[in-house]
Short mmCIF file of C-alpha atoms in Angstrom, two decimals:
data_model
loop_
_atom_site.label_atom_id
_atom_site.label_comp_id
_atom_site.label_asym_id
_atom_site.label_seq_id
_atom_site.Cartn_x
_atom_site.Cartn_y
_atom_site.Cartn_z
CA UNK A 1 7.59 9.33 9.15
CA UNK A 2 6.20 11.10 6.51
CA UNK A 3 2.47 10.81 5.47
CA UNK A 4 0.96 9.65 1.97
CA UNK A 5 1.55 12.32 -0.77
CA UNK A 6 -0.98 13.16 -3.01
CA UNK A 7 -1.17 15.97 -6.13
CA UNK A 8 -3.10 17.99 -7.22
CA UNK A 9 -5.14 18.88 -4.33
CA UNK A 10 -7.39 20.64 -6.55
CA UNK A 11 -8.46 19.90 -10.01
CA UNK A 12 -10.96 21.55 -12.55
CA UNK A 13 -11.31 20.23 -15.75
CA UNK A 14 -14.01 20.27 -18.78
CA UNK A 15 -16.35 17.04 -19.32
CA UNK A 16 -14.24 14.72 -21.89
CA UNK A 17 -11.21 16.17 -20.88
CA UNK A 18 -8.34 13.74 -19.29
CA UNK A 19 -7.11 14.06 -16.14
CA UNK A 20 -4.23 12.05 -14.04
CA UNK A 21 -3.69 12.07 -10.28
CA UNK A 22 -0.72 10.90 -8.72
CA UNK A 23 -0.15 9.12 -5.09
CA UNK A 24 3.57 8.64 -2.86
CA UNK A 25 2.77 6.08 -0.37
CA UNK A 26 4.56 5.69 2.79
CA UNK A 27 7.79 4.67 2.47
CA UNK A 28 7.78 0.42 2.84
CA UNK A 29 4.21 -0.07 2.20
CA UNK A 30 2.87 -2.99 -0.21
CA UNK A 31 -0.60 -1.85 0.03
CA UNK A 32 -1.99 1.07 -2.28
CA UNK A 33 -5.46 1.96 -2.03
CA UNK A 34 -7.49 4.48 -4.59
CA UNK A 35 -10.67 5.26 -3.58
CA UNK A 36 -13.47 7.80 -5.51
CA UNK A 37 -15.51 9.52 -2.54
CA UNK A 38 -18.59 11.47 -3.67
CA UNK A 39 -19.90 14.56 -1.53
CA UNK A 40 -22.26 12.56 1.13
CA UNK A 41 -20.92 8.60 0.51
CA UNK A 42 -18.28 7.03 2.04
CA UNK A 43 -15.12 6.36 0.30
CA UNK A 44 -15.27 3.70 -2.09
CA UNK A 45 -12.50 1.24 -3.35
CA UNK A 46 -11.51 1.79 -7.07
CA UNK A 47 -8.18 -0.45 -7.14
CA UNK A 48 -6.15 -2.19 -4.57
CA UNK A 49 -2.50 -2.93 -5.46
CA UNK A 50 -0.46 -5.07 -4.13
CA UNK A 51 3.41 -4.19 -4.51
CA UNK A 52 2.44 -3.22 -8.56
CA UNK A 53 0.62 -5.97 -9.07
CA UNK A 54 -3.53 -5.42 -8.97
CA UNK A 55 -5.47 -7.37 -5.96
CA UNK A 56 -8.90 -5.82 -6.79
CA UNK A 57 -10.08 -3.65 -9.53
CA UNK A 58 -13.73 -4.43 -9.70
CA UNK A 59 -14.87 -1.52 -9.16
CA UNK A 60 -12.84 0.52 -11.43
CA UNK A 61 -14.67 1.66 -14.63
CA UNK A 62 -12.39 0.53 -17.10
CA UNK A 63 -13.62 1.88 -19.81
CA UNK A 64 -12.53 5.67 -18.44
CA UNK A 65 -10.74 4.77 -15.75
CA UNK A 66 -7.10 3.34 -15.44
CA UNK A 67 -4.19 3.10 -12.90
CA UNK A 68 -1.00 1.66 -12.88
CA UNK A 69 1.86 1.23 -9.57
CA UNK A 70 5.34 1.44 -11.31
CA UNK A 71 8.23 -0.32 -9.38
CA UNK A 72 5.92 -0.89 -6.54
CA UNK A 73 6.26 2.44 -5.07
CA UNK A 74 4.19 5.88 -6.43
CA UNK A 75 0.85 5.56 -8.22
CA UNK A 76 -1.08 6.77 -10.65
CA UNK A 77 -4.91 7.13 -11.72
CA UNK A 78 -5.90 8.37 -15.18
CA UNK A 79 -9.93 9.37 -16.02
CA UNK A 80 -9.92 9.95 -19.63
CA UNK A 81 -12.41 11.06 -20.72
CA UNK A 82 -13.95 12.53 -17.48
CA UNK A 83 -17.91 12.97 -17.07
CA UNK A 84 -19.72 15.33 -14.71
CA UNK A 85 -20.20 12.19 -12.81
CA UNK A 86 -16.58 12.12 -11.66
CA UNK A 87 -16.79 14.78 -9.62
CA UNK A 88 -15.47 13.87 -6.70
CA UNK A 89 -12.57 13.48 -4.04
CA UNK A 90 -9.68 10.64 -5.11
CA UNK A 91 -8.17 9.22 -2.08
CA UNK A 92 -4.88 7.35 -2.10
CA UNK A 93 -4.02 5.07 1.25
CA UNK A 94 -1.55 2.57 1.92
CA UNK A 95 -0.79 -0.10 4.38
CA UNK A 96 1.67 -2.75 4.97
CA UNK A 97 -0.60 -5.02 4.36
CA UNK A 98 1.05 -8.18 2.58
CA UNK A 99 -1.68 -10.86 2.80
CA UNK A 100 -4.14 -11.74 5.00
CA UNK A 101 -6.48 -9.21 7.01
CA UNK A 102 -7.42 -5.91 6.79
CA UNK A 103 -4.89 -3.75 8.67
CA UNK A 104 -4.71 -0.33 9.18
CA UNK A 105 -4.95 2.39 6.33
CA UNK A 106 -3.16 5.57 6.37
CA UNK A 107 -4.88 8.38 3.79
CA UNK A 108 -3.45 11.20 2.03
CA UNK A 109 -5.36 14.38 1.82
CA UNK A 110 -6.89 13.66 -1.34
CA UNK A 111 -7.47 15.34 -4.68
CA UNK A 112 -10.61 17.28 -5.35
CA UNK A 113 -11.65 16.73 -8.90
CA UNK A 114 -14.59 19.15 -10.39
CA UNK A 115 -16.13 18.38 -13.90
CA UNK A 116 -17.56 21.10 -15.42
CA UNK B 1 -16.66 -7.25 0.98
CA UNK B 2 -16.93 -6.76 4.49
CA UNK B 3 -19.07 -3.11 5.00
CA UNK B 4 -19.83 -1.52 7.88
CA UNK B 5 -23.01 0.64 8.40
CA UNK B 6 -22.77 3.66 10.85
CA UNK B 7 -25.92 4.80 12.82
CA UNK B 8 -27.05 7.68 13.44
CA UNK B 9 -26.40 9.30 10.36
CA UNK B 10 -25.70 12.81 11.75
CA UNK B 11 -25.84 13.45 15.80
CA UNK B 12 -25.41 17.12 17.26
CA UNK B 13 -24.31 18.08 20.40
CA UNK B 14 -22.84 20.38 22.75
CA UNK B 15 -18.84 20.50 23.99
CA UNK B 16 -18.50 18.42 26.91
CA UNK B 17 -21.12 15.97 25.98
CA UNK B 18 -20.45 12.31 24.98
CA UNK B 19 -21.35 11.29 21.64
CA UNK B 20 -22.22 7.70 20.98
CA UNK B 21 -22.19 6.22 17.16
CA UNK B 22 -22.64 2.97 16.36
CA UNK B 23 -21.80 0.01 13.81
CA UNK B 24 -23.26 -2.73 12.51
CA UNK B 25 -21.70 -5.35 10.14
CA UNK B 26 -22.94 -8.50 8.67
CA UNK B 27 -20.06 -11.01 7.61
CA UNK B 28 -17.47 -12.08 10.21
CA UNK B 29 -14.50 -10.19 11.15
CA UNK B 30 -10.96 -10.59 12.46
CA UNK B 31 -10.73 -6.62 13.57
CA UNK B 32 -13.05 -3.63 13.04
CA UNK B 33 -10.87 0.25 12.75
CA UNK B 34 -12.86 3.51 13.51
CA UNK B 35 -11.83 5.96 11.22
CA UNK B 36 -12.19 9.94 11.79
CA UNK B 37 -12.55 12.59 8.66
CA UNK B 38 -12.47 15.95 8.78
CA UNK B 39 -14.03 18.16 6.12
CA UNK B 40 -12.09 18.47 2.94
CA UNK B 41 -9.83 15.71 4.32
CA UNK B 42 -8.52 12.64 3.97
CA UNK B 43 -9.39 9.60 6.82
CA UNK B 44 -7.64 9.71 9.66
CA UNK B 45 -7.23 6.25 11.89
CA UNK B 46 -8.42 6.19 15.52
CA UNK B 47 -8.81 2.91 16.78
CA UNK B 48 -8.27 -0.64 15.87
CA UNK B 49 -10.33 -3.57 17.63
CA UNK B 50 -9.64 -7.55 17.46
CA UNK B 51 -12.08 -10.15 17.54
CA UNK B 52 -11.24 -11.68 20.31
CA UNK B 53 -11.53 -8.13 22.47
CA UNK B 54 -14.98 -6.11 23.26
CA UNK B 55 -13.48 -3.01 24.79
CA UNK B 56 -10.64 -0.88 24.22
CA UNK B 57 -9.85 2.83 24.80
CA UNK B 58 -7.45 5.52 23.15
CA UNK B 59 -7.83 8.89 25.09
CA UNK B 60 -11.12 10.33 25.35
CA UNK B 61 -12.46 7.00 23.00
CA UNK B 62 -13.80 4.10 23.98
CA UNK B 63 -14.69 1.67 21.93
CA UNK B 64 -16.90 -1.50 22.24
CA UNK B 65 -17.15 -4.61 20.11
CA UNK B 66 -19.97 -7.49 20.03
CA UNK B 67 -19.22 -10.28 17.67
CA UNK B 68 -22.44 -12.24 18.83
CA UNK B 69 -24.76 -9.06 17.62
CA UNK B 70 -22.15 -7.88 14.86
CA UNK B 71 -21.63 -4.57 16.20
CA UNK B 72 -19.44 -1.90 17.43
CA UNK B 73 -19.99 1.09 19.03
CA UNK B 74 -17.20 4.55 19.56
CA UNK B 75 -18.00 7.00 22.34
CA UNK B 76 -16.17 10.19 22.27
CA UNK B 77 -16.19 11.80 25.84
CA UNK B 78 -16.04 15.13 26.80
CA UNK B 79 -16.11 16.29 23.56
CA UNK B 80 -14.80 19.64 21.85
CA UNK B 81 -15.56 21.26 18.73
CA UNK B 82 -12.26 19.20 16.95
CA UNK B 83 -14.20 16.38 17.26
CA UNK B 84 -16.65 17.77 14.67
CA UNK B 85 -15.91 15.11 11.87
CA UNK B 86 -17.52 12.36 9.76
CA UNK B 87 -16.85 8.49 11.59
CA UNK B 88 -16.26 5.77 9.55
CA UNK B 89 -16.26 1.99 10.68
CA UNK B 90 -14.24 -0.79 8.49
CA UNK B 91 -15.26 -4.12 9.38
CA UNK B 92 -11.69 -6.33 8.70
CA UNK B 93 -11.20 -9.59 7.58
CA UNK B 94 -9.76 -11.27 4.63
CA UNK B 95 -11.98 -9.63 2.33
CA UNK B 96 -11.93 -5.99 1.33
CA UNK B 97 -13.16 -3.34 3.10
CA UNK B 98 -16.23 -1.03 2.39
CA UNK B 99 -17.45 2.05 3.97
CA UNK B 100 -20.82 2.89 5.03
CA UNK B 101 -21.53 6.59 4.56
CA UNK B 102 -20.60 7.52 8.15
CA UNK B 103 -21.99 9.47 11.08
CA UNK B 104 -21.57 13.25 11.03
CA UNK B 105 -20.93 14.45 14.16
CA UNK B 106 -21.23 18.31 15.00
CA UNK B 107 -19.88 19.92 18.25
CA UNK B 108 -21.32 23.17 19.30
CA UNK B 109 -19.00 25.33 21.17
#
């Protein structure tokens, strides 16, 4: 079974640049998971879809921040335009998750984003 | 959200030893995962606990659960330098999850 995709690995960009990072989830999973994981912290949730519709998005800066999960399937999260506080590593996971409780998350490698 | 609070923050040992972390959570919970992640990677699942067990092992982990103190504990044994990772708990229940910062664990060969 193949893992959760994720590109770039690596990013660089200028402050007030845009930048997009795109996620494959496994193959059957309803769940899709962004998280933003600073250099110390823990990972922490962004968005949560469900199929492509959103379950949580509270802590998703809208204002620079968007995502969207066409067909239900791939992902993708925009940062436009980026600060130097966006450095960070994006983490896409997925689950089969439907409804109900937490079940087990399965990360991709994540995307390194530096904001110079 | 249901977050989960590892402790120590950073433990250091030598290969062969057995390295204890712990967990602490406040809300109630219907399972609690141990997650595993290596430097520069993503998180890796190890271990998946219900509420209605308070041990289970996987390999060389063992992992305890106490609903009545809200807390969980992962021992690695025998360790080996691979085991040098951040560990993450995620409490589980109906709400989301949120992660603590985790406990660095070094191995020295």
């Amino acid at each position: 079974e193949a893992g959760v995709a994720q590109s770039p690995r690596y990013k660089i960009i200028e402050k007030r640049q845009s930048v997009a990072f795109w996620c494959n989830p496994i193959s059957g999973h309803a769940t899709l998971y962004w998280y933003q994981q600073i250099l110390g912290q823990g990972p922490k949730l962004l968005i949560q879809f469900q199929n492509n519709g959103v379950v949580d998005d509270s802590q998703l800066p809208k204002d620079r921040f968007s995502a969207e999960r066409l067909k239900g399937v791939d992902s993708t999260l925009k940062i436009q335009p980026a600060k130097l506080e966006d450095s960070a590593v994006y983490l896409c996971a997925s689950s089969t998750r439907t409804s109900g409780v937490t079940d087990t998350q399965y990360f991709g490698p994540g995307t390194r984003l530096t904001v110079l | 959200s249901q977050q989960g609070e590892e402790d120590p923050q950073a433990l250091s040992i030598q290969e062969g030893e057995n390295a204890t972390m712990n967990c602490s959570y406040k809300t109630s919970i219907n399972n609690l995962q141990w997650y595993r992640q290596n430097s520069g990677r993503g998180l890796v699942h190890l271990i998946l606990i219900r509420s209605n067990e308070r041990e289970k092992h996987s390999g060389r982990l063992r992992v305890t659960l106490d609903t009545s103190k809200k807390s969980s504990s992962l021992l690695i044994t025998a360790s080996r330098a691979a085991d040098t990772a951040s560990y993450f708990c995620a409490p589980g229940g109906y709400q989301k999850v949120t992660f603590g910062t985790g406990t660095k664990l070094q191995v020295i060969p």
